[in-house]
């Protein structure tokens, strides 16, 4: 198609039209393009003929047609369009975002339109939205609490995690509550002392507070904060991370209780030893060999008790660290029973108890020292809880593929509500058990040793009926080693 000869200034305008990188178009009021510049073909791949052949709405993304129609209707009334955006289909089927600035010339029934391909901007914007959503998730769903406080300590923002911990809704907190409103009285004092310094210094580390949840329960937390200042150097807000401190607090409490219990348990035998040895050293009993013997016996007993305590604690430590090693070898159930009985016979006698043994053989593969330790532990308990004149029965027998050991006493028995809990560590039964000494470690260690051998442990008891502790060990099959 030969270009018509144009006057110079028109040729210049025409050149400008053809060279423009914007998508320029002249459209009529009926919905058709009358003329488009080459930039269209470069951007969308359609030739001018293709673009002019169909209503332009055919090229618009179905979701954008309604708004495009509305915009076109506005134009026909003489309004101009500034930055209207819609998607145009390219020849390859993909869509490009176009941003329109259009001016109608109503008397001629045409629209002069200038569109710009802003697809890359749209993509960047979407990416930004995705990032923003991700950052918001990161803030809200983090495994720790986040919040910001204004100079008065009022919440400026708070994340979902912390809200969940507290049991409040965001609108109940932000702009409404001061952080100290949520603190338990001791924490409140600490906060009042720390907050002014924090605003000046700009940071605070590992502050421990106790929050009060909406339902009134308490939540121990650890806070780390940095301050945000404006250009004038004035405090604007805090940025704080909040960690749930429940576990650490529980651990601290356990440690404290443990230390005080161990201290008590160690001091009791030490006091008796000190008294006995003090008497001996003073020479006041030196003319009574009987008394001397008695004092030495006390010192020896208490030394044994101390040794047991310390070994129990070391065993506990090894168990917790997974360093409790067995040295299994072939042995016999009856032999182990006799070993334990021999060790405990004198103790039972001294307590005025009868020790009755019924030892049946059963081949085992076990750590004999550890099994004797279990039997000894059970016997020491039985002796400890037996009234004088009663009988403690110790037995072993083979039942199928298991050897069953039993230590039964005629003591006070164990309350059914305690049940299996007496096998937990630091667990003690009746309040008088405390007075009888012990740290609630014995049965815990017994269960661990039996468990490591592949056996089970339990107790049959009713209050006032005595207790019968039993445990099983797998019997060594013939021929196996
Ligand atoms: P402890 O060293 O304190 O005795 P154990 O683990 O050996 O710890 O025992 C835990 C608790 O089980 C005891 O405090 C006691 O209440 C109960 N118990 C253990 N053996 C007996 C028993 N033979 N008769 C009654 N209660 C027992």
Short mmCIF file of C-alpha atoms and ligand atoms in Angstrom, two decimals:
data_model
loop_
_atom_site.label_atom_id
_atom_site.label_comp_id
_atom_site.label_asym_id
_atom_site.label_seq_id
_atom_site.Cartn_x
_atom_site.Cartn_y
_atom_site.Cartn_z
CA UNK A 1 0.00 0.00 0.00
CA UNK A 2 1.65 3.18 -1.21
CA UNK A 3 1.75 5.96 1.32
CA UNK A 4 -0.05 9.08 0.15
CA UNK A 5 2.13 12.13 -0.35
CA UNK A 6 1.83 14.33 2.72
CA UNK A 7 2.91 17.84 3.55
CA UNK A 8 6.23 17.98 5.47
CA UNK A 9 4.73 18.63 8.92
CA UNK A 10 2.21 15.80 8.45
CA UNK A 11 5.03 13.50 7.38
CA UNK A 12 6.80 14.33 10.60
CA UNK A 13 3.70 13.53 12.68
CA UNK A 14 3.28 10.31 10.73
CA UNK A 15 6.91 9.37 11.40
CA UNK A 16 6.41 10.13 15.04
CA UNK A 17 3.30 7.90 15.08
CA UNK A 18 5.18 5.05 13.45
CA UNK A 19 8.29 5.33 15.57
CA UNK A 20 6.55 5.68 18.94
CA UNK A 21 7.22 2.82 21.33
CA UNK A 22 3.89 3.48 22.99
CA UNK A 23 0.97 1.58 21.53
CA UNK A 24 -0.93 4.36 19.73
CA UNK A 25 -4.38 3.78 18.31
CA UNK A 26 -7.31 5.66 16.90
CA UNK A 27 -10.60 3.92 17.66
CA UNK A 28 -14.18 4.66 16.74
CA UNK A 29 -17.11 4.77 19.12
CA UNK A 30 -18.40 1.43 17.81
CA UNK A 31 -15.60 -0.55 19.34
CA UNK A 32 -13.16 -0.92 16.43
CA UNK A 33 -9.62 0.33 15.95
CA UNK A 34 -9.28 2.55 12.89
CA UNK A 35 -5.56 2.83 12.93
CA UNK A 36 -2.74 1.37 15.06
CA UNK A 37 0.98 2.07 14.98
CA UNK A 38 3.71 -0.61 14.43
CA UNK A 39 4.43 -0.75 18.19
CA UNK A 40 1.32 -2.95 18.51
CA UNK A 41 2.75 -5.63 16.31
CA UNK A 42 6.03 -5.50 18.19
CA UNK A 43 4.26 -5.82 21.54
CA UNK A 44 1.47 -8.30 20.75
CA UNK A 45 2.39 -9.91 17.43
CA UNK A 46 -0.89 -8.98 15.71
CA UNK A 47 -0.60 -7.18 12.35
CA UNK A 48 -2.55 -3.91 12.01
CA UNK A 49 -4.94 -5.68 9.61
CA UNK A 50 -5.69 -8.35 12.22
CA UNK A 51 -6.26 -5.75 14.91
CA UNK A 52 -8.58 -3.68 12.73
CA UNK A 53 -10.60 -6.65 11.51
CA UNK A 54 -12.34 -7.41 14.84
CA UNK A 55 -13.84 -5.40 17.69
CA UNK A 56 -10.99 -4.57 20.01
CA UNK A 57 -12.93 -6.16 22.88
CA UNK A 58 -12.12 -9.55 21.28
CA UNK A 59 -8.50 -9.02 22.26
CA UNK A 60 -9.27 -8.06 25.82
CA UNK A 61 -8.96 -10.64 28.62
CA UNK A 62 -12.47 -11.94 29.44
CA UNK A 63 -12.12 -10.76 33.05
CA UNK A 64 -11.30 -7.22 31.91
CA UNK A 65 -14.05 -6.86 29.28
CA UNK A 66 -16.66 -5.41 31.59
CA UNK A 67 -14.35 -2.67 32.90
CA UNK A 68 -13.10 -1.99 29.36
CA UNK A 69 -16.66 -1.54 28.11
CA UNK A 70 -17.42 0.82 30.99
CA UNK A 71 -14.29 2.81 30.24
CA UNK A 72 -15.19 3.04 26.52
CA UNK A 73 -18.69 4.19 27.44
CA UNK A 74 -17.20 6.94 29.60
CA UNK A 75 -15.00 8.03 26.69
CA UNK A 76 -17.97 8.39 24.35
CA UNK A 77 -19.43 10.92 26.78
CA UNK A 78 -16.29 13.01 26.44
CA UNK A 79 -14.42 12.01 29.61
CA UNK A 80 -10.71 11.32 29.26
CA UNK A 81 -9.06 8.16 30.55
CA UNK A 82 -6.04 8.33 32.75
CA UNK A 83 -4.18 5.13 33.63
CA UNK A 84 -6.87 2.59 32.90
CA UNK A 85 -5.39 -0.93 32.91
CA UNK A 86 -6.46 -4.10 31.14
CA UNK A 87 -4.96 -7.24 29.63
CA UNK A 88 -4.61 -7.79 25.89
CA UNK A 89 -4.12 -11.14 24.28
CA UNK A 90 -0.97 -11.53 22.17
CA UNK A 91 -0.85 -13.67 19.08
CA UNK A 92 1.03 -16.35 21.03
CA UNK A 93 -1.90 -16.60 23.48
CA UNK A 94 -0.20 -14.87 26.41
CA UNK A 95 -1.62 -11.69 27.89
CA UNK A 96 0.10 -8.31 28.27
CA UNK A 97 -0.94 -5.65 30.75
CA UNK A 98 -1.64 -2.33 29.03
CA UNK A 99 -2.07 1.01 30.73
CA UNK A 100 -4.23 3.44 28.80
CA UNK A 101 -4.40 7.20 28.49
CA UNK A 102 -7.16 8.05 26.04
CA UNK A 103 -8.85 11.20 24.84
CA UNK A 104 -12.11 11.19 22.87
CA UNK A 105 -12.95 13.66 20.16
CA UNK A 106 -16.71 13.45 20.44
CA UNK A 107 -17.54 15.63 17.43
CA UNK A 108 -15.65 13.21 15.18
CA UNK A 109 -16.62 10.08 17.12
CA UNK A 110 -13.04 8.89 17.60
CA UNK A 111 -10.77 8.10 20.50
CA UNK A 112 -7.06 8.83 20.51
CA UNK A 113 -5.51 6.16 22.70
CA UNK A 114 -2.01 5.75 24.01
CA UNK A 115 -1.28 2.41 25.71
CA UNK A 116 1.87 1.34 27.42
CA UNK A 117 2.95 -2.26 28.05
CA UNK A 118 3.29 -2.44 31.85
CA UNK A 119 3.49 -6.24 32.12
CA UNK A 120 6.92 -6.15 33.75
CA UNK A 121 5.64 -3.62 36.31
CA UNK A 122 2.63 -5.82 37.06
CA UNK A 123 4.89 -8.82 37.51
CA UNK A 124 7.14 -6.89 39.87
CA UNK A 125 4.05 -5.76 41.76
CA UNK A 126 2.78 -9.32 42.07
CA UNK A 127 6.19 -10.45 43.23
CA UNK A 128 6.11 -7.68 45.81
CA UNK A 129 2.66 -8.81 46.98
CA UNK A 130 3.96 -12.34 47.31
CA UNK A 131 6.96 -11.12 49.31
CA UNK A 132 4.71 -9.00 51.49
CA UNK A 133 2.46 -12.00 52.14
CA UNK A 134 5.48 -14.12 52.94
CA UNK A 135 6.91 -11.52 55.30
CA UNK A 136 3.55 -11.16 56.96
CA UNK A 137 3.39 -14.95 57.42
CA UNK A 138 6.91 -14.91 58.76
CA UNK A 139 5.94 -12.23 61.26
CA UNK A 140 2.61 -13.69 62.25
CA UNK A 141 3.28 -17.40 62.26
CA UNK A 142 6.82 -17.35 63.65
CA UNK A 143 7.42 -19.81 66.48
CA UNK A 144 8.01 -16.83 68.77
CA UNK A 145 6.00 -13.76 69.66
CA UNK A 146 6.71 -10.37 68.07
CA UNK A 147 5.38 -7.03 69.18
CA UNK A 148 6.15 -3.30 69.12
CA UNK A 149 5.46 -0.83 71.90
CA UNK A 150 5.11 2.95 71.61
CA UNK A 151 6.81 5.33 74.12
CA UNK A 152 4.00 4.75 76.63
CA UNK A 153 4.28 0.98 76.31
CA UNK A 154 1.07 0.70 74.27
CA UNK A 155 1.02 -2.12 71.70
CA UNK A 156 1.53 -0.80 68.16
CA UNK A 157 1.46 -4.27 66.69
CA UNK A 158 1.63 -7.89 67.74
CA UNK A 159 1.88 -11.12 65.80
CA UNK A 160 -0.60 -14.00 65.70
CA UNK A 161 1.63 -16.33 67.71
CA UNK A 162 1.76 -13.99 70.69
CA UNK A 163 -1.98 -13.28 70.42
CA UNK A 164 -2.65 -17.00 70.53
CA UNK A 165 -0.46 -17.37 73.61
CA UNK A 166 -2.32 -14.55 75.32
CA UNK A 167 -5.80 -15.54 74.21
CA UNK A 168 -6.65 -12.02 73.03
CA UNK A 169 -7.85 -10.74 69.65
CA UNK A 170 -5.66 -8.21 67.86
CA UNK A 171 -8.28 -5.45 68.19
CA UNK A 172 -8.37 -5.96 71.97
CA UNK A 173 -4.63 -5.30 72.18
CA UNK A 174 -3.32 -2.95 69.49
CA UNK A 175 -3.79 0.68 70.50
CA UNK A 176 -5.76 -0.42 73.56
CA UNK A 177 -3.53 -2.23 75.99
CA UNK A 178 -0.17 -1.34 77.45
CA UNK A 179 2.26 -4.21 77.69
CA UNK A 180 2.51 -3.73 81.46
CA UNK A 181 -1.28 -4.20 81.71
CA UNK A 182 -0.61 -7.85 80.92
CA UNK A 183 2.09 -8.34 83.55
CA UNK A 184 1.86 -10.07 86.88
CA UNK A 185 2.82 -7.65 89.75
CA UNK A 186 6.49 -8.68 90.18
CA UNK A 187 7.05 -8.47 86.44
CA UNK A 188 5.32 -5.11 86.38
CA UNK A 189 7.87 -3.68 88.80
CA UNK A 190 10.71 -5.05 86.70
CA UNK A 191 9.18 -3.58 83.55
CA UNK A 192 8.75 -0.10 85.07
CA UNK A 193 12.42 -0.19 86.07
CA UNK A 194 13.65 -1.45 82.72
CA UNK A 195 11.52 0.43 80.17
CA UNK A 196 12.94 3.96 80.63
CA UNK A 197 16.50 2.63 80.42
CA UNK A 198 15.59 0.61 77.35
CA UNK A 199 14.26 3.68 75.53
CA UNK A 200 17.53 5.49 76.25
CA UNK A 201 19.94 2.63 75.64
CA UNK A 202 18.15 1.12 72.67
CA UNK A 203 18.22 -2.56 73.59
CA UNK A 204 17.40 -5.04 76.27
CA UNK A 205 18.34 -8.69 76.41
CA UNK A 206 16.83 -11.81 78.01
CA UNK A 207 14.39 -10.05 80.30
CA UNK A 208 12.15 -12.54 82.06
CA UNK A 209 8.53 -11.64 82.67
CA UNK A 210 5.38 -13.41 83.63
CA UNK A 211 2.38 -12.54 81.45
CA UNK A 212 -1.21 -13.00 82.52
CA UNK A 213 -3.34 -14.52 79.78
CA UNK A 214 -6.90 -13.44 79.13
CA UNK A 215 -8.12 -16.51 81.03
CA UNK A 216 -6.03 -15.50 84.05
CA UNK A 217 -3.36 -18.21 83.73
CA UNK A 218 0.30 -17.22 83.67
CA UNK A 219 2.87 -17.52 80.90
CA UNK A 220 6.57 -17.10 81.65
CA UNK A 221 8.38 -15.39 78.77
CA UNK A 222 11.82 -14.11 77.79
CA UNK A 223 12.00 -10.81 75.85
CA UNK A 224 14.69 -9.34 73.64
CA UNK A 225 14.10 -5.85 72.26
CA UNK A 226 15.70 -3.17 70.15
CA UNK A 227 14.45 0.40 69.93
CA UNK A 228 13.61 2.34 66.75
CA UNK A 229 14.41 6.09 66.80
CA UNK A 230 13.37 8.90 64.44
CA UNK A 231 15.81 11.36 62.80
CA UNK A 232 15.61 13.60 65.86
CA UNK A 233 16.85 10.69 67.96
CA UNK A 234 13.53 10.25 69.74
CA UNK A 235 12.26 6.80 70.63
CA UNK A 236 9.49 5.72 68.26
CA UNK A 237 8.84 2.09 69.05
CA UNK A 238 10.33 -1.21 70.15
CA UNK A 239 10.88 -4.33 68.15
CA UNK A 240 10.59 -7.25 70.53
CA UNK A 241 10.83 -11.00 70.24
CA UNK A 242 9.03 -13.00 72.88
CA UNK A 243 9.91 -16.59 73.74
CA UNK A 244 7.84 -19.02 75.78
CA UNK A 245 9.89 -19.65 78.91
CA UNK A 246 7.68 -22.34 80.45
CA UNK A 247 10.07 -25.24 79.91
CA UNK A 248 13.11 -23.38 81.21
CA UNK A 249 11.21 -22.26 84.30
CA UNK A 250 10.02 -25.82 84.99
CA UNK A 251 13.57 -27.05 84.58
CA UNK A 252 14.85 -24.42 86.98
CA UNK A 253 12.23 -25.40 89.52
CA UNK A 254 13.14 -29.06 89.15
CA UNK A 255 16.80 -28.26 89.58
CA UNK A 256 16.08 -26.28 92.73
CA UNK A 257 13.94 -29.03 94.18
CA UNK A 258 16.55 -31.59 93.24
CA UNK A 259 19.36 -29.69 94.91
CA UNK A 260 17.39 -29.17 98.09
CA UNK A 261 16.36 -32.83 98.19
CA UNK A 262 19.89 -34.07 97.53
CA UNK A 263 21.20 -31.67 100.14
CA UNK A 264 18.72 -33.01 102.66
CA UNK A 265 19.42 -36.63 101.77
CA UNK A 266 23.17 -36.19 102.05
CA UNK A 267 23.01 -34.23 105.27
CA UNK A 268 20.94 -36.79 107.17
CA UNK A 269 23.53 -39.61 107.07
CA UNK A 270 26.36 -37.10 107.47
CA UNK A 271 24.76 -35.77 110.67
CA UNK A 272 24.47 -39.28 112.15
CA UNK A 273 28.06 -40.05 111.18
CA UNK A 274 29.23 -36.78 112.67
CA UNK A 275 27.45 -37.55 115.94
CA UNK A 276 28.85 -41.10 116.14
CA UNK A 277 32.39 -40.07 115.24
CA UNK A 278 32.18 -37.05 117.55
CA UNK A 279 31.32 -39.29 120.46
CA UNK A 280 34.24 -41.61 119.64
CA UNK A 281 36.67 -38.70 119.28
CA UNK A 282 35.60 -37.15 122.58
CA UNK A 283 36.77 -40.32 124.37
CA UNK A 284 33.57 -40.37 126.41
CA UNK A 285 32.69 -43.90 125.25
CA UNK A 286 36.27 -45.24 125.20
CA UNK A 287 35.74 -47.30 128.36
CA UNK A 288 32.72 -49.05 126.89
CA UNK A 289 33.80 -51.30 123.98
CA UNK A 290 30.13 -52.04 123.38
CA UNK A 291 29.33 -48.34 122.86
CA UNK A 292 32.39 -47.92 120.62
CA UNK A 293 31.17 -50.84 118.52
CA UNK A 294 27.71 -49.31 118.33
CA UNK A 295 29.05 -45.94 117.19
CA UNK A 296 31.21 -47.59 114.53
CA UNK A 297 28.23 -49.58 113.31
CA UNK A 298 26.20 -46.39 112.94
CA UNK A 299 29.02 -44.70 111.04
CA UNK A 300 29.33 -47.74 108.76
CA UNK A 301 25.57 -47.94 108.09
CA UNK A 302 25.38 -44.30 107.24
CA UNK A 303 28.42 -44.59 104.98
CA UNK A 304 26.63 -47.39 103.10
CA UNK A 305 23.53 -45.23 102.83
CA UNK A 306 25.58 -42.36 101.42
CA UNK A 307 27.28 -44.69 98.96
CA UNK A 308 23.90 -45.97 97.77
CA UNK A 309 22.63 -42.42 97.33
CA UNK A 310 25.64 -41.37 95.33
CA UNK A 311 25.58 -44.52 93.14
CA UNK A 312 21.86 -44.01 92.50
CA UNK A 313 22.56 -40.47 91.39
CA UNK A 314 25.39 -41.55 89.12
CA UNK A 315 23.16 -44.29 87.67
CA UNK A 316 20.46 -41.72 87.06
CA UNK A 317 22.94 -39.49 85.26
CA UNK A 318 24.13 -42.37 83.07
CA UNK A 319 20.53 -43.32 82.28
CA UNK A 320 19.62 -39.78 81.26
CA UNK A 321 22.70 -39.54 79.06
CA UNK A 322 22.06 -42.98 77.57
CA UNK A 323 25.40 -44.20 78.91
CA UNK A 324 24.02 -46.96 81.06
CA UNK A 325 25.82 -50.03 79.70
CA UNK A 326 25.07 -53.64 80.52
CA UNK A 327 27.65 -56.41 80.61
CA UNK A 328 25.47 -59.46 79.88
CA UNK A 329 26.72 -62.95 80.56
CA UNK A 330 25.28 -66.40 81.22
CA UNK A 331 23.99 -66.64 84.80
CA UNK A 332 21.32 -68.32 86.86
CA UNK A 333 18.29 -66.77 88.53
CA UNK A 334 18.75 -68.75 91.78
CA UNK A 335 22.36 -67.61 92.15
CA UNK A 336 21.37 -63.98 91.79
CA UNK A 337 18.64 -64.41 94.41
CA UNK A 338 21.15 -65.93 96.85
CA UNK A 339 23.66 -63.16 96.24
CA UNK A 340 21.10 -60.48 97.00
CA UNK A 341 19.77 -62.38 100.03
CA UNK A 342 23.25 -62.79 101.51
CA UNK A 343 23.88 -59.05 101.23
CA UNK A 344 20.56 -58.11 102.82
CA UNK A 345 20.34 -60.83 105.48
CA UNK A 346 22.17 -58.81 108.17
CA UNK A 347 20.08 -55.70 107.45
CA UNK A 348 16.85 -57.68 107.70
CA UNK A 349 17.94 -59.31 110.92
CA UNK A 350 18.81 -55.99 112.44
CA UNK A 351 15.36 -54.69 111.55
CA UNK A 352 13.82 -57.70 113.29
CA UNK A 353 12.58 -59.26 110.06
CA UNK A 354 12.57 -62.79 108.72
CA UNK A 355 13.97 -63.19 105.22
CA UNK A 356 12.41 -66.18 103.42
CA UNK A 357 14.07 -67.39 100.26
CA UNK A 358 12.65 -69.63 97.54
CA UNK A 359 15.17 -69.71 94.71
CA UNK A 360 14.35 -71.67 91.58
CA UNK A 361 16.93 -71.94 88.80
CA UNK A 362 16.42 -70.38 85.39
CA UNK A 363 19.18 -69.82 82.80
CA UNK A 364 19.62 -66.16 81.97
CA UNK A 365 21.77 -63.95 79.85
CA UNK A 366 21.97 -60.83 81.94
CA UNK A 367 24.29 -58.41 83.71
CA UNK A 368 24.44 -60.17 87.11
CA UNK A 369 25.61 -57.09 89.03
CA UNK A 370 22.71 -55.05 87.69
CA UNK A 371 20.12 -57.75 88.46
CA UNK A 372 21.48 -58.08 91.99
CA UNK A 373 21.25 -54.30 92.20
CA UNK A 374 17.53 -54.50 91.28
CA UNK A 375 16.90 -57.25 93.84
CA UNK A 376 18.84 -55.34 96.50
CA UNK A 377 16.89 -52.16 95.80
CA UNK A 378 13.59 -54.01 96.15
CA UNK A 379 14.79 -55.74 99.33
CA UNK A 380 16.01 -52.47 100.86
CA UNK A 381 12.56 -50.98 100.20
CA UNK A 382 10.83 -54.03 101.64
CA UNK A 383 12.96 -53.87 104.78
CA UNK A 384 12.46 -50.12 105.03
CA UNK A 385 8.67 -50.45 104.94
CA UNK A 386 8.26 -53.64 107.03
CA UNK A 387 7.19 -53.53 110.67
CA UNK A 388 9.43 -55.64 112.95
CA UNK A 389 8.45 -59.28 113.37
CA UNK A 390 7.13 -59.63 109.84
CA UNK A 391 8.50 -61.63 106.93
CA UNK A 392 10.07 -60.52 103.67
CA UNK A 393 9.83 -63.17 100.93
CA UNK A 394 12.25 -63.33 98.04
CA UNK A 395 11.74 -65.80 95.21
CA UNK A 396 12.60 -66.72 91.66
CA UNK A 397 10.89 -69.20 89.35
CA UNK A 398 10.70 -70.02 85.68
CA UNK A 399 7.34 -69.52 83.96
CA UNK A 400 7.51 -70.46 80.32
CA UNK A 401 10.05 -68.30 78.54
CA UNK A 402 10.39 -65.98 81.51
CA UNK A 403 12.11 -65.97 84.86
CA UNK A 404 9.94 -64.22 87.46
CA UNK A 405 11.50 -62.61 90.54
CA UNK A 406 9.40 -61.49 93.48
CA UNK A 407 10.03 -59.46 96.62
CA UNK A 408 7.02 -59.42 98.94
CA UNK A 409 6.63 -57.71 102.31
CA UNK A 410 3.92 -57.33 104.94
CA UNK A 411 4.28 -53.58 105.17
CA UNK A 412 1.72 -50.80 104.61
CA UNK A 413 1.33 -51.50 100.87
CA UNK A 414 0.96 -48.92 98.17
CA UNK A 415 -2.10 -46.77 97.59
CA UNK A 416 -3.79 -47.80 94.33
CA UNK A 417 -3.92 -44.16 93.16
CA UNK A 418 -0.12 -44.12 93.10
CA UNK A 419 -0.03 -47.13 90.82
CA UNK A 420 2.77 -47.20 88.29
CA UNK A 421 3.83 -43.68 89.21
CA UNK A 422 6.13 -44.98 91.96
CA UNK A 423 8.41 -46.11 89.12
CA UNK A 424 8.92 -42.53 87.96
CA UNK A 425 12.02 -40.71 89.06
CA UNK A 426 11.88 -38.55 92.19
CA UNK A 427 8.48 -40.08 92.86
CA UNK A 428 7.72 -40.91 96.42
CA UNK A 429 4.60 -42.33 97.89
CA UNK A 430 3.08 -41.56 101.26
CA UNK A 431 4.32 -38.54 103.10
CA UNK A 432 6.01 -40.80 105.64
CA UNK A 433 8.13 -42.20 102.78
CA UNK A 434 9.93 -38.86 102.81
CA UNK A 435 10.76 -39.31 106.45
CA UNK A 436 12.13 -42.79 105.70
CA UNK A 437 14.70 -41.23 103.44
CA UNK A 438 15.37 -41.91 99.77
CA UNK A 439 15.03 -39.79 96.71
CA UNK A 440 12.51 -41.75 94.69
CA UNK A 441 15.25 -42.99 92.39
CA UNK A 442 15.43 -46.67 93.34
CA UNK A 443 12.39 -47.97 91.46
CA UNK A 444 13.12 -45.72 88.46
CA UNK A 445 16.56 -47.30 88.15
CA UNK A 446 15.11 -50.79 88.67
CA UNK A 447 12.64 -50.26 85.85
CA UNK A 448 15.41 -48.99 83.56
CA UNK A 449 17.65 -51.99 84.25
CA UNK A 450 14.83 -54.53 83.81
CA UNK A 451 13.68 -52.71 80.67
CA UNK A 452 17.13 -52.82 79.15
CA UNK A 453 17.17 -56.56 79.72
CA UNK A 454 13.90 -56.91 77.83
CA UNK A 455 11.87 -57.63 80.95
CA UNK A 456 8.90 -56.05 82.74
CA UNK A 457 8.48 -54.82 86.28
CA UNK A 458 5.39 -54.22 88.39
CA UNK A 459 3.84 -54.32 91.81
CA UNK A 460 0.83 -55.97 93.37
CA UNK A 461 -0.40 -54.25 96.45
CA UNK A 462 -3.33 -52.99 98.41
CA UNK A 463 -3.07 -50.63 101.37
CA UNK A 464 -2.47 -52.60 104.56
CA UNK A 465 -1.86 -55.84 102.66
CA UNK A 466 1.85 -55.53 102.00
CA UNK A 467 3.51 -55.09 98.63
CA UNK A 468 4.80 -57.64 96.16
CA UNK A 469 7.23 -56.27 93.62
CA UNK A 470 7.97 -58.54 90.68
CA UNK A 471 10.00 -58.41 87.52
CA UNK A 472 10.62 -60.75 84.61
CA UNK A 473 13.67 -61.54 82.51
CA UNK A 474 13.68 -63.56 79.30
CA UNK A 475 15.04 -67.06 79.82
CA UNK A 476 18.08 -68.02 77.80
CA UNK A 477 17.11 -70.71 75.28
CA UNK A 478 19.09 -73.94 75.40
CA UNK A 479 22.02 -73.97 73.05
CA UNK A 480 22.02 -70.21 72.60
CA UNK A 481 24.87 -68.29 74.11
P1 LIG B 1 12.93 -44.15 97.58
O1 LIG B 1 14.39 -44.20 97.44
O2 LIG B 1 12.41 -42.82 97.92
O3 LIG B 1 12.36 -45.24 98.40
P2 LIG B 1 11.91 -45.70 95.37
O4 LIG B 1 11.90 -45.39 93.90
O5 LIG B 1 12.69 -46.89 95.80
O6 LIG B 1 12.40 -44.39 96.09
O7 LIG B 1 10.42 -45.85 95.87
C1 LIG B 1 9.45 -44.91 95.47
C2 LIG B 1 8.26 -44.95 96.40
O8 LIG B 1 7.58 -46.18 96.28
C3 LIG B 1 8.61 -44.87 97.87
O9 LIG B 1 8.77 -43.54 98.29
C4 LIG B 1 7.43 -45.53 98.53
O10 LIG B 1 6.37 -44.59 98.65
C5 LIG B 1 7.01 -46.56 97.52
N1 LIG B 1 7.52 -47.91 97.90
C6 LIG B 1 8.59 -48.55 97.36
N2 LIG B 1 8.73 -49.78 97.92
C7 LIG B 1 7.74 -49.90 98.82
C8 LIG B 1 7.34 -50.96 99.72
N3 LIG B 1 8.00 -52.11 99.78
N4 LIG B 1 6.25 -50.75 100.49
C9 LIG B 1 5.58 -49.59 100.41
N5 LIG B 1 5.89 -48.56 99.59
C10 LIG B 1 6.96 -48.73 98.80
#
